[in-house]
Coordinates of C-alpha atoms and ligand atoms in Angstrom, one line a residue:
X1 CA -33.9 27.4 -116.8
X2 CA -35.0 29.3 -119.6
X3 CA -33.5 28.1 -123.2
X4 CA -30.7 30.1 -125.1
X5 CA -33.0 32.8 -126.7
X6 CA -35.0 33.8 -123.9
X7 CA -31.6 34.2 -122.0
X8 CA -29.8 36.2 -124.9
X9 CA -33.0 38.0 -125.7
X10 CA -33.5 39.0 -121.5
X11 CA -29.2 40.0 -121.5
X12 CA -29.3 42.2 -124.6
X13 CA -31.8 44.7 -122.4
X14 CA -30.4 47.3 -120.4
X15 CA -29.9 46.1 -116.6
X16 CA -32.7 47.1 -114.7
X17 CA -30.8 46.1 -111.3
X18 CA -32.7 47.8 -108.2
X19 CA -31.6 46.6 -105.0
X20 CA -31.0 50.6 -103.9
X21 CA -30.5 53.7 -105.3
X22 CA -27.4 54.8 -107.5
X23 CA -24.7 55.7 -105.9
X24 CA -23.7 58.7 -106.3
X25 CA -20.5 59.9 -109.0
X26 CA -17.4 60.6 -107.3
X27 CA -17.3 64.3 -107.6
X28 CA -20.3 64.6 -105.7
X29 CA -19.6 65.0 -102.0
X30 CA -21.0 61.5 -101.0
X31 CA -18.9 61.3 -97.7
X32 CA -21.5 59.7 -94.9
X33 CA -18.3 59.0 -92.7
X34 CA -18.6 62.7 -91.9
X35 CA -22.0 62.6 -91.0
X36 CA -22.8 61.9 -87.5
X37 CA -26.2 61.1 -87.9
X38 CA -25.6 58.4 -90.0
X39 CA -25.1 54.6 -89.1
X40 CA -22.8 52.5 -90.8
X41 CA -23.6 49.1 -92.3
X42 CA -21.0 47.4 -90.8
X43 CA -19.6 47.7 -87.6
X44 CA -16.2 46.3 -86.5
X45 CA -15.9 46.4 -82.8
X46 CA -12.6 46.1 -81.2
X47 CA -12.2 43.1 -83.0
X48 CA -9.2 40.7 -82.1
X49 CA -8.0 37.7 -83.8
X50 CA -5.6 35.3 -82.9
X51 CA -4.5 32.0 -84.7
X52 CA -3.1 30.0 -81.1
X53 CA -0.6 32.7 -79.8
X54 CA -0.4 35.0 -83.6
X55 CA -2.4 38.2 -83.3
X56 CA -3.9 38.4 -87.0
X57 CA -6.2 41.2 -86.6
X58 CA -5.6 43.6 -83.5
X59 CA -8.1 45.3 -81.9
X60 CA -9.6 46.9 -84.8
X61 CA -12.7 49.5 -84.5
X62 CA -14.1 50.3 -88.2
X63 CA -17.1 51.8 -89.5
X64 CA -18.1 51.1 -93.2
X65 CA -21.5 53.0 -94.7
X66 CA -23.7 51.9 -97.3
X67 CA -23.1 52.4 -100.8
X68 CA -19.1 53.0 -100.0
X69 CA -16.1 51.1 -102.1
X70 CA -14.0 50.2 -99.6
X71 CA -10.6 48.8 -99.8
X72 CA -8.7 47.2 -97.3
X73 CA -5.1 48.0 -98.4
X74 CA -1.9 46.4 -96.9
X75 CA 0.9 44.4 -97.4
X76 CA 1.1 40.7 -97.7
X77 CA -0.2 38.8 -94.5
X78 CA -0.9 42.2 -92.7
X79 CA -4.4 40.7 -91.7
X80 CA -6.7 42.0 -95.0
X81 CA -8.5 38.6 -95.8
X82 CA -8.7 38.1 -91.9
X83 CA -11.1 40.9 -91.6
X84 CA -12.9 40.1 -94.8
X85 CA -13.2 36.7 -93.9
X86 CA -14.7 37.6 -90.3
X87 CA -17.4 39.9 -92.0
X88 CA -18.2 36.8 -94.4
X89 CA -18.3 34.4 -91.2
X90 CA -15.3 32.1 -92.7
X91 CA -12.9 33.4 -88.7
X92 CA -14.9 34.1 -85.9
X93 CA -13.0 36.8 -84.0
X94 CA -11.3 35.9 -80.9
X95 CA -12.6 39.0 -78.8
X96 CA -15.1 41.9 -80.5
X97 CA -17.8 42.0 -82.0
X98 CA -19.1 42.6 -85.9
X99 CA -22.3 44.5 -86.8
X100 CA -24.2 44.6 -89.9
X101 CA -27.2 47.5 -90.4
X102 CA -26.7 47.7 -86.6
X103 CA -27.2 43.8 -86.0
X104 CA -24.9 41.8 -84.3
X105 CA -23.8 39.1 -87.0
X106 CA -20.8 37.8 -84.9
X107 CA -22.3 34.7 -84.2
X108 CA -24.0 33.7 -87.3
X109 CA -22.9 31.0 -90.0
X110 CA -22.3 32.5 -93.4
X111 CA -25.4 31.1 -94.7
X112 CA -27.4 33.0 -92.2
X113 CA -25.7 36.3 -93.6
X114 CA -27.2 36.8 -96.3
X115 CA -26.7 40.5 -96.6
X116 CA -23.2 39.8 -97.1
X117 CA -22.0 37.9 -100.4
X118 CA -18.3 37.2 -101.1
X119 CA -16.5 36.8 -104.6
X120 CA -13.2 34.7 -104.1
X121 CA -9.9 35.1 -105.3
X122 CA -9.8 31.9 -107.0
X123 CA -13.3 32.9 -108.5
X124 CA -14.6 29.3 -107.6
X125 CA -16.2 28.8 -110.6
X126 CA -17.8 24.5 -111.1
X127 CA -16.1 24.0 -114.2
X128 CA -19.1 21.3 -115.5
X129 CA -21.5 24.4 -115.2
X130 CA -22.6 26.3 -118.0
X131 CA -21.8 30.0 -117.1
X132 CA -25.2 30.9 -116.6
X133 CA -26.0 28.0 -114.1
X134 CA -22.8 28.9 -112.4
X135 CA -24.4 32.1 -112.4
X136 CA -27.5 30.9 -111.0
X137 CA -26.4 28.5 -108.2
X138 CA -26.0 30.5 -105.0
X139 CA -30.1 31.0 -105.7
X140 CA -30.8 27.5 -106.5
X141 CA -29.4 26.5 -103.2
X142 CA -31.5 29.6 -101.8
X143 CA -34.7 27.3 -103.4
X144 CA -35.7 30.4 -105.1
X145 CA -38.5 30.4 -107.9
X146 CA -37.0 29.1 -111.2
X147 CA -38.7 32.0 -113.2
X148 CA -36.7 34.3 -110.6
X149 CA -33.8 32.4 -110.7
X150 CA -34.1 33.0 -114.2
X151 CA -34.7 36.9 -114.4
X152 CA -31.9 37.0 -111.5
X153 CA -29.2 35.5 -113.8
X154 CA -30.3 37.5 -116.8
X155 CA -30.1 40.7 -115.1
X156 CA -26.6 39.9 -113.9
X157 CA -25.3 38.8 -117.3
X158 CA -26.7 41.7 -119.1
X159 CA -25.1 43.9 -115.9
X160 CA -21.6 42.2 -116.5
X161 CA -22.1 41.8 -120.8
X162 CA -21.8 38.0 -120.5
X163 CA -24.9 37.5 -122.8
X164 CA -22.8 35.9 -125.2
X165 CA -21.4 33.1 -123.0
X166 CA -24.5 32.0 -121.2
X167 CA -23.7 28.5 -122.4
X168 CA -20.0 28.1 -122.3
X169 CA -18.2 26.5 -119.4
X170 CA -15.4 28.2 -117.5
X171 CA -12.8 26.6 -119.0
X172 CA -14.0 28.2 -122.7
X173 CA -13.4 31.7 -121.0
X174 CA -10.4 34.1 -120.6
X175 CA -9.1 34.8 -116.9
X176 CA -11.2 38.6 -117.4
X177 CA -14.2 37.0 -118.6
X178 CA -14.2 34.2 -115.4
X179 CA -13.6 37.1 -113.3
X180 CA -17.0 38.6 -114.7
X181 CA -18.8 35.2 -114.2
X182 CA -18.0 34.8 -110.8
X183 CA -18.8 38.6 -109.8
X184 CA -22.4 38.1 -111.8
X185 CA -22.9 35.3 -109.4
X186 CA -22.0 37.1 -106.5
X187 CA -23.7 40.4 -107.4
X188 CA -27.0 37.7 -108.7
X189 CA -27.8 37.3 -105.3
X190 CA -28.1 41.2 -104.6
X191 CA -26.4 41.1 -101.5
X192 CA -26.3 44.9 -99.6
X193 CA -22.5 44.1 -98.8
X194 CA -20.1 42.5 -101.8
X195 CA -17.3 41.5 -100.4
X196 CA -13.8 41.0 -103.1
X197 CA -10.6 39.4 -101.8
X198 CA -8.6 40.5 -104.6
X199 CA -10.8 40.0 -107.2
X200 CA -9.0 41.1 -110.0
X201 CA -5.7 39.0 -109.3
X202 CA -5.2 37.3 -111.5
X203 CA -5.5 39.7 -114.4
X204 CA -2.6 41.6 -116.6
X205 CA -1.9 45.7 -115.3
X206 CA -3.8 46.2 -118.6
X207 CA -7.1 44.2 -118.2
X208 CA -6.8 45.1 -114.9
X209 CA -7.2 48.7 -115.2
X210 CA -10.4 48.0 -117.4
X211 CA -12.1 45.9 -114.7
X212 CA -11.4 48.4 -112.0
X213 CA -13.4 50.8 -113.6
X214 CA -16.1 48.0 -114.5
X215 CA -16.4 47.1 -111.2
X216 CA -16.8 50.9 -110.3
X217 CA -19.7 50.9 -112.6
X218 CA -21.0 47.7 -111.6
X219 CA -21.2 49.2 -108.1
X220 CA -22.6 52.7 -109.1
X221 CA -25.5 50.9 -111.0
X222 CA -26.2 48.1 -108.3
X223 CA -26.1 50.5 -105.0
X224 CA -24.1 47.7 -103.0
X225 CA -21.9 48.4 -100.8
X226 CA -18.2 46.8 -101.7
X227 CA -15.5 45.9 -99.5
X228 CA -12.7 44.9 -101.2
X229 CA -9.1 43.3 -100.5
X230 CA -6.0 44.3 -102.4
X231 CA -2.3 45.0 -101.9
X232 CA -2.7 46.9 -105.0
X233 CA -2.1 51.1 -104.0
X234 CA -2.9 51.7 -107.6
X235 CA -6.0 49.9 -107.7
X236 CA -7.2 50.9 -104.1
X237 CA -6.8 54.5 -104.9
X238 CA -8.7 54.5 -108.4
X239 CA -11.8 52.3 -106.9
X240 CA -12.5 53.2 -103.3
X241 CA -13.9 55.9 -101.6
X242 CA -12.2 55.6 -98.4
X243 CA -9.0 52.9 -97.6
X244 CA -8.1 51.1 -94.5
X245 CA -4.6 50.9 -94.6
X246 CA -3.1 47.8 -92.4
X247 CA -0.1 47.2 -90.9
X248 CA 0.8 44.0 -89.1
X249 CA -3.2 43.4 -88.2
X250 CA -4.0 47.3 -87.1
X251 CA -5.4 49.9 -89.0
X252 CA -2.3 52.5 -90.0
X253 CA -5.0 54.7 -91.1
X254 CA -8.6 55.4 -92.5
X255 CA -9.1 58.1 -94.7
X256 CA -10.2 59.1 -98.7
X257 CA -7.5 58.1 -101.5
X258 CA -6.4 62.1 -101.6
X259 CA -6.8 62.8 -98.0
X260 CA -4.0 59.3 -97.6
X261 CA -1.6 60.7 -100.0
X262 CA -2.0 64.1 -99.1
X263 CA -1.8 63.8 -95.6
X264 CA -0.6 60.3 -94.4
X265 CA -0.2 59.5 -90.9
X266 CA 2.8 58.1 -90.7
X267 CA 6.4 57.4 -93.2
X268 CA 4.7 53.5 -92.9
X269 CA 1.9 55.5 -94.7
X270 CA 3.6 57.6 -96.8
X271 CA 5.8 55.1 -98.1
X272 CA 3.0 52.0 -98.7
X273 CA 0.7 54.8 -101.2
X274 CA 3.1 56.1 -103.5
X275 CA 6.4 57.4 -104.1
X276 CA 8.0 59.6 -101.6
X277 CA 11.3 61.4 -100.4
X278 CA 11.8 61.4 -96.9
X279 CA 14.3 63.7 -94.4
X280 CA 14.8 63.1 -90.9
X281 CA 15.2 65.7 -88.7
X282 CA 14.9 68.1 -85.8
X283 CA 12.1 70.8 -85.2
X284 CA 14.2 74.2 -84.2
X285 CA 11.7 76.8 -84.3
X286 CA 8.2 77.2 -84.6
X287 CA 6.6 80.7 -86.1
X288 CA 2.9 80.6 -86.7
X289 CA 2.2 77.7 -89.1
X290 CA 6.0 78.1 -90.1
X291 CA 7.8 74.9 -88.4
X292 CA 11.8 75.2 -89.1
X293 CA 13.2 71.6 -89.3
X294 CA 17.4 70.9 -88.7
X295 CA 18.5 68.2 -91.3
X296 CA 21.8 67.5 -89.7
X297 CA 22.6 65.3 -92.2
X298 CA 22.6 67.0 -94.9
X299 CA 23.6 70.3 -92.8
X300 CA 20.8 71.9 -94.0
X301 CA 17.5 73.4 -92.9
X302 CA 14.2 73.5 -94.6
X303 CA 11.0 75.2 -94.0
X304 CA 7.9 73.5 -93.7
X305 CA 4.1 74.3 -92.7
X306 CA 1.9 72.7 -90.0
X307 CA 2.6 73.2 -86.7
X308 CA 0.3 71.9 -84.9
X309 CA 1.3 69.9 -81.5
X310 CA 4.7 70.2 -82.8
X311 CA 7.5 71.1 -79.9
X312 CA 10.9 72.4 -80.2
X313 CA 13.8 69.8 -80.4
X314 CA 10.8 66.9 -81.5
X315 CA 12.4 64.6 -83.8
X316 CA 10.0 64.7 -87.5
X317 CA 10.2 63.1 -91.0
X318 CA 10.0 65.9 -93.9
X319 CA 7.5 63.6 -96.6
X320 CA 7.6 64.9 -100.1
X321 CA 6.0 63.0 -103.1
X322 CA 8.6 62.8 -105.9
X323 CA 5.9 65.4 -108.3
X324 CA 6.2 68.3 -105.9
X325 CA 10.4 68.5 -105.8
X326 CA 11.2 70.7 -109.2
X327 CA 14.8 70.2 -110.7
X328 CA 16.9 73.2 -111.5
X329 CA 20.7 73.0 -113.2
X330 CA 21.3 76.6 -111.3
X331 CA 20.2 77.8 -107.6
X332 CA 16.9 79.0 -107.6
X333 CA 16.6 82.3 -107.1
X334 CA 12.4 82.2 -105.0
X335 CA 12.5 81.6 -101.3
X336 CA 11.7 78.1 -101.4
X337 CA 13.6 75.1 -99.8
X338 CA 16.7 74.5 -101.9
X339 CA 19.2 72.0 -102.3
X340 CA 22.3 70.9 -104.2
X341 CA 22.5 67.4 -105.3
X342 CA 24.2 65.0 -108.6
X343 CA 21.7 63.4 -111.1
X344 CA 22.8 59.3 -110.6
X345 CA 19.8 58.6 -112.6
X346 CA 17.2 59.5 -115.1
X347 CA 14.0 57.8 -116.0
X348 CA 12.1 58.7 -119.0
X349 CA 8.7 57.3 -118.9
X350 CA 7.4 59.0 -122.1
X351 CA 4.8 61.9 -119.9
X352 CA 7.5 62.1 -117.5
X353 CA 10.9 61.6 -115.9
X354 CA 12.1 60.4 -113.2
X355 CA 15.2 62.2 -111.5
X356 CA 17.4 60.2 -108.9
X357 CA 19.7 63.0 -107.3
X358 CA 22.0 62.1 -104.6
X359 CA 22.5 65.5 -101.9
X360 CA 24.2 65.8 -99.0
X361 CA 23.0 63.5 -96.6
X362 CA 24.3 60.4 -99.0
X363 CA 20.1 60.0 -99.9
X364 CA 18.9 59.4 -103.3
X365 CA 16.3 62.3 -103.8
X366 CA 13.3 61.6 -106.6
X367 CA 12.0 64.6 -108.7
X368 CA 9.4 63.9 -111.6
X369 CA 9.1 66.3 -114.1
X370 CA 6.2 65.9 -117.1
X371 CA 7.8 66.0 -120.1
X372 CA 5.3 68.7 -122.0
X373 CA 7.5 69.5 -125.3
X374 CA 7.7 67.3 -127.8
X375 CA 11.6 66.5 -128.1
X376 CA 13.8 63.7 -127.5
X377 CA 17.0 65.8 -126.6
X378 CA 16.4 65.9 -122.3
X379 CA 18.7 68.8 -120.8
X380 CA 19.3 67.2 -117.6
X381 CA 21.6 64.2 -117.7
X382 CA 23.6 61.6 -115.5
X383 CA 26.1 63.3 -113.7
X384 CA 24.8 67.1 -114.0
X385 CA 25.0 69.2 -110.6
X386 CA 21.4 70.1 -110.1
X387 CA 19.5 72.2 -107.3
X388 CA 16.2 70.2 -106.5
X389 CA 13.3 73.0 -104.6
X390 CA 10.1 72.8 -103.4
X391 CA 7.6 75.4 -102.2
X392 CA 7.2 75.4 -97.6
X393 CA 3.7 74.3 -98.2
X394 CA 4.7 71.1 -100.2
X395 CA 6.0 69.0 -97.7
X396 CA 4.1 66.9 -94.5
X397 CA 5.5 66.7 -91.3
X398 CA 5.4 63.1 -89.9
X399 CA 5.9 62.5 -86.4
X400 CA 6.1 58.6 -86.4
Ligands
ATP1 P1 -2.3 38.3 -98.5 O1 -2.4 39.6 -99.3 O2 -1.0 37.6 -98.7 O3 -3.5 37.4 -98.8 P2 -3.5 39.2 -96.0 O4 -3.1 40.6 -95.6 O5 -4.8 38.9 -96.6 O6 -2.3 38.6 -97.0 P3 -4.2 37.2 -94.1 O7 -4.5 36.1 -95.0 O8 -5.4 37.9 -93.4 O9 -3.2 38.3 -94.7 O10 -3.3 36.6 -92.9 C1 -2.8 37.4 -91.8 C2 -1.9 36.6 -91.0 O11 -2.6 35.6 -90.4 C3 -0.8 35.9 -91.8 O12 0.4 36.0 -91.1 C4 -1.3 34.5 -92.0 O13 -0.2 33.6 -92.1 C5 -2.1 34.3 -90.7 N1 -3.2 33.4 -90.8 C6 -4.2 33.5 -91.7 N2 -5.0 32.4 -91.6 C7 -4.5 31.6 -90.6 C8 -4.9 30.3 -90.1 N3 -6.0 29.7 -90.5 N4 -4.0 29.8 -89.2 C9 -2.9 30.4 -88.8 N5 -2.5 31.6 -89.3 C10 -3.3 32.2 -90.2

């Protein structure tokens, strides 16, 4: 192992990590599950796992491409760490098969993986280890070279700023700064697939925020591929490029962070990313695009758009997110959908309130309006009668 100043000296230059390209920024139209010439890196294929006569995971086809941020997004216990853990080679799945750059893995010990590295929860960290030996393990057990070993560990500490701590033991580190060391031994080994189980758990909303956008650089610069586990909706939306979202050990639905709040698949959907205001009702005509839904109970109707394999008389759920219902104190006037309701609540959040109206049907009705003048004096209240609208096209129709 190389003494203090080579280490510091090696950290304080910029990362030259090059296990593939960079990935490219978000705005660009990186999108390779679109792309049927392209094969995924990993390969989930009708998987099925059962613990004796539980069904964990439930027949579960998913393809994951190189270079994506992935998050599996669900509910405690709804099978997330299952799937993780089957990729990493911790479960073997009871019926399926698991494919990595079109291999089949599904047999194979962890060890033997070793395009797949995982960063735990618990971070693992061997608290008599200096940082940068906990840094360097995973490639002393590989038996790798010690002046590569060496330039291995550098690299990650100057990728994850940890330059500083190269000698300090876990213990003399903050839960944020553990989390670093345990990701720069993961990411040390330059595996093509990273897997996270919740990797940054155990952090504060604030810190956490920061490292979600560290590990979004971290994975830009590297090129890896990360698969990551959270029940966070926050967090999955600002990392990932595409989220599985689970229910009960099946995948609800697969899709990009806008295309899942935009157009979820199902109220279990629409409810688990983000806020949202939901009416049940009736489909009673169907003009073009223009679906007409019966609300009976808040005998009412409201106009909404997509109408495709709709039929009359089908029972829907109206999904509206909270940001798209505006709040009037008199009937507007535009042909939108319209309707009466009591303020019960108001939330002022500094940028913006939140409106809790009761209408008709008995529901509680949320409408969040920013709060763009400067004033402290709000002129909707508790109590007010209020008229809450929204445009035809601002609405999805659900059909489960
Ligand atoms: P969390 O967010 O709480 O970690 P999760 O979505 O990751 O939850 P899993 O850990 O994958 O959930 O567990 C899925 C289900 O399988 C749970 O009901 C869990 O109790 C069960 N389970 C997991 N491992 C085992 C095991 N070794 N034996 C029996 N049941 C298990």
């Amino acid at each position: 192992m190389a003494g203090n100043a080579s280490v510091a000296e090696a950290a304080a230059k910029p990362a030259a990590y090059t296990p593939a390209s960079r990935t490219p920024a978000p705005q660009s139209n990186f999108a390779p599950w679109k792309d049927p010439a392209k094969n995924p890196i990993v390969r989930f294929e009708n998987v099925t796992k059962r613990f004796g006569d539980f069904v964990a995971i439930k027949d579960c086809t998913l393809d994951i491409y190189e270079r994506e941020f992935f998050a599996l997004l669900g509910p405690s216990g709804c099978g997330k760490s299952t799937l993780l853990r089957m990729l990493a080679g911790f479960e073997k799945p009871t019926e399926g098969r698991i494919f990595v750059n079109g291999k089949d893995i599904t047999d194979l010990a962890p060890y033997e993986r070793t395009d797949v590295n995982m960063m735990f929860q618990s971070y693992a960290l061997f608290p008599h280890m200096t940082v940068e030996r906990n840094i360097g393990f995973g490639l002393r057990q590989d038996g790798m070279e010690k002046s590569a070993i060496e330039a291995r560990v550098a690299e990650a500490m100057a990728l994850l700023e940890l330059g500083k701590f190269a000698q300090r033991k876990p213990h003399q580190l903050s839960g944020g700064q553990q989390q670093r060391v345990a990701l720069a031994r993961a990411i040390a080994k330059k595996p093509r697939i990273m897997l996270l189980d919740e990797p940054l758990g155990a952090l504060d909303k604030r810190l956490r925020q920061q490292a979600q956008f560290e590990l979004m650089r971290i994975q830009e610069t590297t090129g890896t591929t990360f698969v990551i586990v959270t029940h966070d909706q926050e967090e999955a939306m600002t990392v990932a490029s595409r989220i599985a979202v689970m229910n009960h050990g099946e995948l609800a639905h697969i899709a990009t962070p806008g295309e899942i709040y935009e157009f979820p698949g199902s109220r279990y959907v629409a409810n688990f990313i983000g806020d949202v205001n939901i009416f049940e009702g009736k489909v009673s005509a169907i003009d073009g695009n223009d679906v007409t839904i019966d609300w009976p109970s808040g005998n009412d109707s409201f106009t909404a758009q997509g109408s495709a394999g709709l039929t009359i008389g089908q029972q829907v759920w109206l999904a509206m997110r909270p940001e798209k219902v505006r709040i009037f104190q008199t009937k507007p006037t535009e042909a939108c959908n319209a309707i009466p309701g009591k303020v019960v609540d108001v939330g002022y959040l500094g940028s913006i309130s939140h409106y809790h109206v009761k209408v008709a049907s008995g529901q509680q009705v949320t409408a969040l309006r920013a709060n763009a003048a400067q004033t402290v004096e709000h002129n909707i209240k508790w109590d007010d009668d209020v008229w809450l609208e929204w445009p035809y096209d601002a609405g999805m129709i659900l059909t489960k």
